[in-house]
Amino acid sequence: MAESDLGRAADAERMRGYFAVQLLLAARVAELRGLPLGDAALSVTNLHRRFGLGRPEQGAAPAWADYAERLQGLASAEQRLDWTVGFFAARPPEAPPEGHVRFGCFSFEPPDADGAVRIHFNNRDSADGIGPLASAKRPARLAELSDMFACLRRDYPSARTVNGGSWLYNLDAYQRLFPPEYAASRSRPERLRLTGTSSWGQFLDHRGEVKAPVRQAFIDNLDGLDPLAPWRAFPLHALTARAPVERFYDFYGRERS
Ligand SMILES: CC(C)(COP(=O)(O)OP(=O)(O)OC[C@H]1O[C@@H](n2cnc3c(N)ncnc32)[C@H](O)[C@@H]1OP(=O)(O)O)[C@@H](O)C(=O)NCCC(=O)NCCS
């Protein structure tokens, strides 16, 4: 096996627990709604994206059918998990989302026609064993945000508002990185999409391992699952936040001086 294949196989093994919990929800939704398991997995897991097939909202990529067909033919949860881990291992690595501009752990999508900018977070700073949101790393995160908003101000004059949506907005460790007005704007959307990381990310710790207490709380909620509102089974409900971009320019300008 080539070295890159070995690395990919190891990555797939690290994802096993994360995939397992997602397949649990898919199986429960499939059971309660009478759906094929592949269809449920497409709508309530982020597997389509983790397989590098992009966003599934416009319909599944052709390769998904190969995954889903075999998934549905397997008898046990263990076999389905093995198949999922193996399918991931055989896929090329996921490409970074098109058009996103990255600064360390943060990235943004350039302004849309209304000047709305969407920001994202991904863990890219834990090789030292310390989580990226630890208070010791707040200066590093603020420096990334400061650079990001300096770039936005310089290169994207049409930017008007900043929007985010994630489970992370429940955490003080995340809120303290943003202007108070943005953190104070947090609200709880009625419906959530489960095809990305905005809810699923809460299962992972900074080592990429599944957090056992979060998994247990989620499993406990599956018994009473409302299959039309499966996001309610997540211990933390993803929140949205929004504020004018000037608040960010002021806030990081002050943080810099
Ligand atoms: C974000 C991420 C690195 C956090 O992992 P972690 O191991 O909890 O990281 P940290 O050690 O930096 O902890 C962050 C803080 O959040 C708190 N926290 C994390 N998960 C929590 C939870 N489920 N409930 C309450 N607090 C939580 C921790 O206690 C810590 O707070 P403290 O510093 O005040 O004690 C990890 O979940 C991850 O990589 N997720 C995937 C990426 C993601 O979700 N992106 C969002 C896309 S929209």
Tab-separated table of C-alpha atoms and ligand atoms in Angstrom:
chain	number	residue	atom	x	y	z
A	1	MET	CA	0.000	0.000	0.000
A	2	ALA	CA	1.297	3.491	-0.844
A	3	GLU	CA	2.095	5.779	2.087
A	4	SER	CA	-0.753	8.158	1.167
A	5	ASP	CA	-3.203	5.212	1.195
A	6	LEU	CA	-1.988	4.251	4.666
A	7	GLY	CA	-2.537	7.822	5.854
A	8	ARG	CA	-6.028	7.827	4.396
A	9	ALA	CA	-6.858	4.490	6.018
A	10	ALA	CA	-5.685	5.866	9.378
A	11	ASP	CA	-7.838	8.993	8.868
A	12	ALA	CA	-10.806	6.759	8.113
A	13	GLU	CA	-10.248	4.776	11.319
A	14	ARG	CA	-10.108	8.025	13.303
A	15	MET	CA	-13.515	8.945	11.826
A	16	ARG	CA	-15.099	5.619	12.854
A	17	GLY	CA	-16.768	6.884	16.034
A	18	TYR	CA	-17.989	10.037	14.287
A	19	PHE	CA	-19.496	8.005	11.451
A	20	ALA	CA	-21.014	5.530	13.921
A	21	VAL	CA	-23.041	8.180	15.705
A	22	GLN	CA	-24.243	9.630	12.386
A	23	LEU	CA	-25.347	6.201	11.157
A	24	LEU	CA	-27.311	5.737	14.378
A	25	LEU	CA	-29.397	8.800	13.575
A	26	ALA	CA	-29.821	7.777	9.931
A	27	ALA	CA	-31.033	4.301	10.969
A	28	ARG	CA	-33.512	5.742	13.463
A	29	VAL	CA	-34.897	8.272	10.958
A	30	ALA	CA	-35.127	5.562	8.277
A	31	GLU	CA	-37.022	3.315	10.696
A	32	LEU	CA	-39.451	5.984	11.876
A	33	ARG	CA	-40.121	7.496	8.456
A	34	GLY	CA	-40.047	4.252	6.472
A	35	LEU	CA	-37.223	5.581	4.272
A	36	PRO	CA	-34.404	3.669	2.591
A	37	LEU	CA	-31.341	3.993	4.836
A	38	GLY	CA	-29.315	5.678	2.066
A	39	ASP	CA	-31.926	8.441	1.720
A	40	ALA	CA	-32.001	9.015	5.456
A	41	ALA	CA	-28.185	9.102	5.563
A	42	LEU	CA	-28.179	11.659	2.758
A	43	SER	CA	-30.480	14.014	4.632
A	44	VAL	CA	-29.326	13.704	8.269
A	45	THR	CA	-25.562	12.983	8.118
A	46	ASN	CA	-22.586	14.827	6.674
A	47	LEU	CA	-21.264	11.679	4.972
A	48	HIS	CA	-21.893	13.024	1.462
A	49	ARG	CA	-19.548	15.907	2.209
A	50	ARG	CA	-17.013	13.812	4.122
A	51	PHE	CA	-16.803	11.528	1.085
A	52	GLY	CA	-15.729	14.619	-0.883
A	53	LEU	CA	-18.973	14.682	-2.878
A	54	GLY	CA	-19.858	18.274	-1.982
A	55	ARG	CA	-23.114	19.656	-0.663
A	56	PRO	CA	-26.004	17.228	-1.159
A	57	GLU	CA	-28.781	19.825	-1.179
A	58	GLN	CA	-28.978	19.873	-4.994
A	59	GLY	CA	-29.148	16.071	-5.125
A	60	ALA	CA	-26.704	13.272	-4.497
A	61	ALA	CA	-23.533	12.850	-6.562
A	62	PRO	CA	-23.438	9.661	-8.698
A	63	ALA	CA	-20.909	7.991	-6.360
A	64	TRP	CA	-23.397	8.247	-3.495
A	65	ALA	CA	-25.636	5.650	-5.164
A	66	ASP	CA	-22.811	3.055	-4.928
A	67	TYR	CA	-22.418	3.814	-1.236
A	68	ALA	CA	-26.137	3.840	-0.465
A	69	GLU	CA	-27.023	0.673	-2.378
A	70	ARG	CA	-24.462	-1.443	-0.538
A	71	LEU	CA	-25.273	0.226	2.791
A	72	GLN	CA	-28.895	-0.819	2.513
A	73	GLY	CA	-27.972	-4.400	1.685
A	74	LEU	CA	-25.948	-4.972	4.853
A	75	ALA	CA	-27.526	-6.755	7.772
A	76	SER	CA	-25.825	-5.321	10.852
A	77	ALA	CA	-24.843	-1.900	12.156
A	78	GLU	CA	-21.268	-3.140	12.439
A	79	GLN	CA	-21.142	-4.123	8.765
A	80	ARG	CA	-22.642	-0.806	7.746
A	81	LEU	CA	-20.036	1.051	9.775
A	82	ASP	CA	-17.181	-1.004	8.283
A	83	TRP	CA	-18.523	-0.279	4.800
A	84	THR	CA	-18.761	3.454	5.556
A	85	VAL	CA	-15.214	3.619	6.937
A	86	GLY	CA	-13.922	1.638	3.936
A	87	PHE	CA	-15.823	3.816	1.451
A	88	PHE	CA	-14.359	6.960	3.028
A	89	ALA	CA	-10.854	5.452	2.917
A	90	ALA	CA	-11.183	4.746	-0.809
A	91	ARG	CA	-12.328	8.286	-1.656
A	92	PRO	CA	-9.895	11.089	-2.488
A	93	PRO	CA	-9.497	13.653	0.322
A	94	GLU	CA	-12.218	16.271	0.546
A	95	ALA	CA	-11.290	19.477	-1.303
A	96	PRO	CA	-11.617	22.757	0.623
A	97	PRO	CA	-14.996	24.395	-0.113
A	98	GLU	CA	-14.778	26.467	-3.282
A	99	GLY	CA	-14.419	30.224	-2.858
A	100	HIS	CA	-13.838	30.156	0.909
A	101	VAL	CA	-11.002	32.423	2.066
A	102	ARG	CA	-9.106	30.924	4.998
A	103	PHE	CA	-7.207	32.476	7.919
A	104	GLY	CA	-6.019	29.725	10.270
A	105	CYS	CA	-9.046	28.132	11.948
A	106	PHE	CA	-11.454	30.630	10.362
A	107	SER	CA	-12.719	31.176	6.854
A	108	PHE	CA	-15.323	33.280	5.131
A	109	GLU	CA	-17.446	33.109	2.042
A	110	PRO	CA	-17.160	36.354	0.040
A	111	PRO	CA	-20.173	38.687	0.227
A	112	ASP	CA	-23.300	37.629	-1.642
A	113	ALA	CA	-25.460	40.067	-3.646
A	114	ASP	CA	-26.819	41.519	-0.375
A	115	GLY	CA	-23.359	41.996	1.120
A	116	ALA	CA	-23.818	39.073	3.536
A	117	VAL	CA	-20.606	37.284	4.529
A	118	ARG	CA	-20.704	33.834	6.117
A	119	ILE	CA	-17.941	32.809	8.525
A	120	HIS	CA	-16.812	29.305	9.493
A	121	PHE	CA	-14.550	27.610	12.040
A	122	ASN	CA	-12.457	24.479	11.743
A	123	ASN	CA	-9.889	23.090	14.138
A	124	ARG	CA	-6.448	23.640	12.624
A	125	ASP	CA	-4.509	24.233	15.833
A	126	SER	CA	-4.334	21.296	18.218
A	127	ALA	CA	-1.173	19.412	17.225
A	128	ASP	CA	0.311	20.542	20.572
A	129	GLY	CA	-2.483	18.724	22.459
A	130	ILE	CA	-4.246	21.967	23.439
A	131	GLY	CA	-7.688	22.760	21.994
A	132	PRO	CA	-7.950	25.730	19.618
A	133	LEU	CA	-10.505	27.496	21.847
A	134	ALA	CA	-8.459	27.261	25.061
A	135	SER	CA	-8.016	30.655	26.717
A	136	ALA	CA	-4.238	30.406	26.157
A	137	LYS	CA	-4.970	30.380	22.428
A	138	ARG	CA	-7.400	33.310	22.433
A	139	PRO	CA	-4.660	35.716	21.213
A	140	ALA	CA	-3.882	33.409	18.279
A	141	ARG	CA	-7.585	33.159	17.317
A	142	LEU	CA	-8.036	36.941	17.640
A	143	ALA	CA	-4.984	37.479	15.424
A	144	GLU	CA	-6.523	35.220	12.751
A	145	LEU	CA	-9.837	37.074	12.949
A	146	SER	CA	-8.089	40.411	12.888
A	147	ASP	CA	-6.214	39.439	9.707
A	148	MET	CA	-9.379	38.005	8.203
A	149	PHE	CA	-11.418	41.149	8.765
A	150	ALA	CA	-8.550	43.363	7.550
A	151	CYS	CA	-8.626	41.339	4.312
A	152	LEU	CA	-12.403	41.612	4.094
A	153	ARG	CA	-12.288	45.372	4.599
A	154	ARG	CA	-9.525	45.817	2.015
A	155	ASP	CA	-10.645	43.413	-0.690
A	156	TYR	CA	-14.442	43.106	-0.338
A	157	PRO	CA	-15.935	46.594	0.015
A	158	SER	CA	-19.430	45.249	-0.719
A	159	ALA	CA	-19.462	43.388	2.647
A	160	ARG	CA	-22.324	44.604	4.883
A	161	THR	CA	-23.239	41.938	7.437
A	162	VAL	CA	-21.541	38.935	9.009
A	163	ASN	CA	-23.495	35.715	9.568
A	164	GLY	CA	-22.600	32.502	11.332
A	165	GLY	CA	-24.442	29.359	12.333
A	166	SER	CA	-23.011	26.662	14.566
A	167	TRP	CA	-23.247	24.726	17.821
A	168	LEU	CA	-20.089	26.656	18.750
A	169	TYR	CA	-22.147	29.791	19.490
A	170	ASN	CA	-23.304	28.049	22.666
A	171	LEU	CA	-19.765	28.192	24.064
A	172	ASP	CA	-18.352	31.123	25.955
A	173	ALA	CA	-14.944	30.044	24.633
A	174	TYR	CA	-16.195	30.824	21.105
A	175	GLN	CA	-18.354	33.870	21.844
A	176	ARG	CA	-15.446	35.669	23.493
A	177	LEU	CA	-13.669	35.812	20.123
A	178	PHE	CA	-16.285	38.118	18.581
A	179	PRO	CA	-17.709	41.624	19.047
A	180	PRO	CA	-20.237	41.628	21.925
A	181	GLU	CA	-23.037	42.749	19.593
A	182	TYR	CA	-22.504	39.694	17.385
A	183	ALA	CA	-22.474	37.291	20.354
A	184	ALA	CA	-25.596	38.980	21.779
A	185	SER	CA	-27.486	38.486	18.495
A	186	ARG	CA	-27.521	34.688	18.876
A	187	SER	CA	-30.839	33.083	18.088
A	188	ARG	CA	-32.200	29.585	17.778
A	189	PRO	CA	-33.482	28.646	14.328
A	190	GLU	CA	-36.530	26.408	14.253
A	191	ARG	CA	-35.075	24.046	11.612
A	192	LEU	CA	-31.469	22.911	11.169
A	193	ARG	CA	-29.650	21.245	8.285
A	194	LEU	CA	-27.655	18.211	9.377
A	195	THR	CA	-25.571	17.723	6.240
A	196	GLY	CA	-22.586	19.769	7.467
A	197	THR	CA	-20.696	20.320	10.713
A	198	SER	CA	-22.833	23.005	12.364
A	199	SER	CA	-24.501	20.432	14.640
A	200	TRP	CA	-22.353	17.319	14.166
A	201	GLY	CA	-19.164	19.186	15.163
A	202	GLN	CA	-20.208	19.071	18.836
A	203	PHE	CA	-19.386	15.356	18.955
A	204	LEU	CA	-15.689	15.938	18.304
A	205	ASP	CA	-13.012	17.005	20.704
A	206	HIS	CA	-9.839	18.739	19.569
A	207	ARG	CA	-8.138	15.381	18.980
A	208	GLY	CA	-10.898	14.369	16.606
A	209	GLU	CA	-12.266	11.784	19.072
A	210	VAL	CA	-15.969	11.503	19.814
A	211	LYS	CA	-16.907	12.975	23.214
A	212	ALA	CA	-18.485	10.096	25.134
A	213	PRO	CA	-20.902	12.199	27.252
A	214	VAL	CA	-22.223	14.009	24.170
A	215	ARG	CA	-22.703	10.694	22.365
A	216	GLN	CA	-24.534	9.222	25.369
A	217	ALA	CA	-26.868	12.216	25.702
A	218	PHE	CA	-27.626	11.950	21.991
A	219	ILE	CA	-28.303	8.196	22.152
A	220	ASP	CA	-30.645	8.765	25.109
A	221	ASN	CA	-32.590	11.245	22.967
A	222	LEU	CA	-33.000	8.844	20.030
A	223	ASP	CA	-35.750	6.854	21.776
A	224	GLY	CA	-38.128	9.795	21.683
A	225	LEU	CA	-36.872	11.127	18.343
A	226	ASP	CA	-39.201	13.266	16.263
A	227	PRO	CA	-38.174	12.074	12.780
A	228	LEU	CA	-39.342	15.350	11.247
A	229	ALA	CA	-37.166	17.372	13.642
A	230	PRO	CA	-34.114	15.129	14.159
A	231	TRP	CA	-31.921	18.104	15.158
A	232	ARG	CA	-33.721	18.127	18.510
A	233	ALA	CA	-31.779	15.019	19.517
A	234	PHE	CA	-28.504	16.975	19.611
A	235	PRO	CA	-27.474	18.090	23.109
A	236	LEU	CA	-26.610	21.556	21.802
A	237	HIS	CA	-28.897	23.264	19.305
A	238	ALA	CA	-26.905	25.174	16.648
A	239	LEU	CA	-27.423	28.948	16.905
A	240	THR	CA	-27.178	31.690	14.317
A	241	ALA	CA	-25.552	35.093	14.828
A	242	ARG	CA	-25.482	38.238	12.727
A	243	ALA	CA	-24.089	41.776	13.008
A	244	PRO	CA	-22.970	44.648	10.757
A	245	VAL	CA	-19.433	44.180	9.458
A	246	GLU	CA	-18.364	47.569	10.918
A	247	ARG	CA	-18.687	46.109	14.433
A	248	PHE	CA	-15.992	43.589	13.464
A	249	TYR	CA	-13.723	46.221	11.917
A	250	ASP	CA	-13.988	48.289	15.133
A	251	PHE	CA	-13.556	45.322	17.477
A	252	TYR	CA	-10.457	43.783	15.856
A	253	GLY	CA	-9.015	47.259	15.194
A	254	ARG	CA	-9.166	47.871	18.969
A	255	GLU	CA	-7.808	44.396	19.749
A	256	ARG	CA	-4.802	45.172	17.529
A	257	SER	CA	-3.964	48.551	19.042
B	1	LIG	C1	-14.314	22.984	18.182
B	1	LIG	C2	-13.555	21.827	18.786
B	1	LIG	C3	-12.066	21.944	18.465
B	1	LIG	C4	-13.779	21.832	20.294
B	1	LIG	O1	-13.129	20.701	20.853
B	1	LIG	P1	-12.732	20.705	22.414
B	1	LIG	O2	-11.858	19.520	22.635
B	1	LIG	O3	-13.963	20.861	23.223
B	1	LIG	O4	-11.868	22.021	22.405
B	1	LIG	P2	-11.311	22.928	23.541
B	1	LIG	O5	-10.538	22.101	24.533
B	1	LIG	O6	-10.611	24.029	22.822
B	1	LIG	O7	-12.630	23.435	24.360
B	1	LIG	C5	-13.297	24.544	24.022
B	1	LIG	C6	-14.177	25.071	25.137
B	1	LIG	O8	-15.506	24.707	24.857
B	1	LIG	C7	-16.069	23.977	25.941
B	1	LIG	N1	-16.918	22.936	25.370
B	1	LIG	C8	-16.613	22.164	24.313
B	1	LIG	N2	-17.639	21.327	24.047
B	1	LIG	C9	-18.619	21.604	24.942
B	1	LIG	C10	-19.908	21.089	25.179
B	1	LIG	N3	-20.425	20.103	24.429
B	1	LIG	N4	-20.636	21.612	26.179
B	1	LIG	C11	-20.138	22.611	26.930
B	1	LIG	N5	-18.909	23.142	26.765
B	1	LIG	C12	-18.158	22.643	25.783
B	1	LIG	C13	-14.891	23.424	26.675
B	1	LIG	O9	-15.203	23.154	28.031
B	1	LIG	C14	-13.906	24.567	26.544
B	1	LIG	O10	-14.286	25.637	27.394
B	1	LIG	P3	-13.290	26.292	28.485
B	1	LIG	O11	-12.011	26.632	27.745
B	1	LIG	O12	-14.031	27.490	28.965
B	1	LIG	O13	-13.127	25.209	29.485
B	1	LIG	C15	-14.084	20.469	18.226
B	1	LIG	O14	-15.410	20.285	18.693
B	1	LIG	C16	-14.083	20.393	16.713
B	1	LIG	O15	-13.038	20.398	16.075
B	1	LIG	N6	-15.277	20.295	16.111
B	1	LIG	C17	-15.418	20.218	14.671
B	1	LIG	C18	-15.368	21.594	14.048
B	1	LIG	C19	-16.662	22.338	14.207
B	1	LIG	O16	-17.542	21.965	14.951
B	1	LIG	N7	-16.754	23.429	13.477
B	1	LIG	C20	-17.961	24.207	13.421
B	1	LIG	C21	-18.436	24.200	12.034
B	1	LIG	S1	-19.915	25.161	11.861
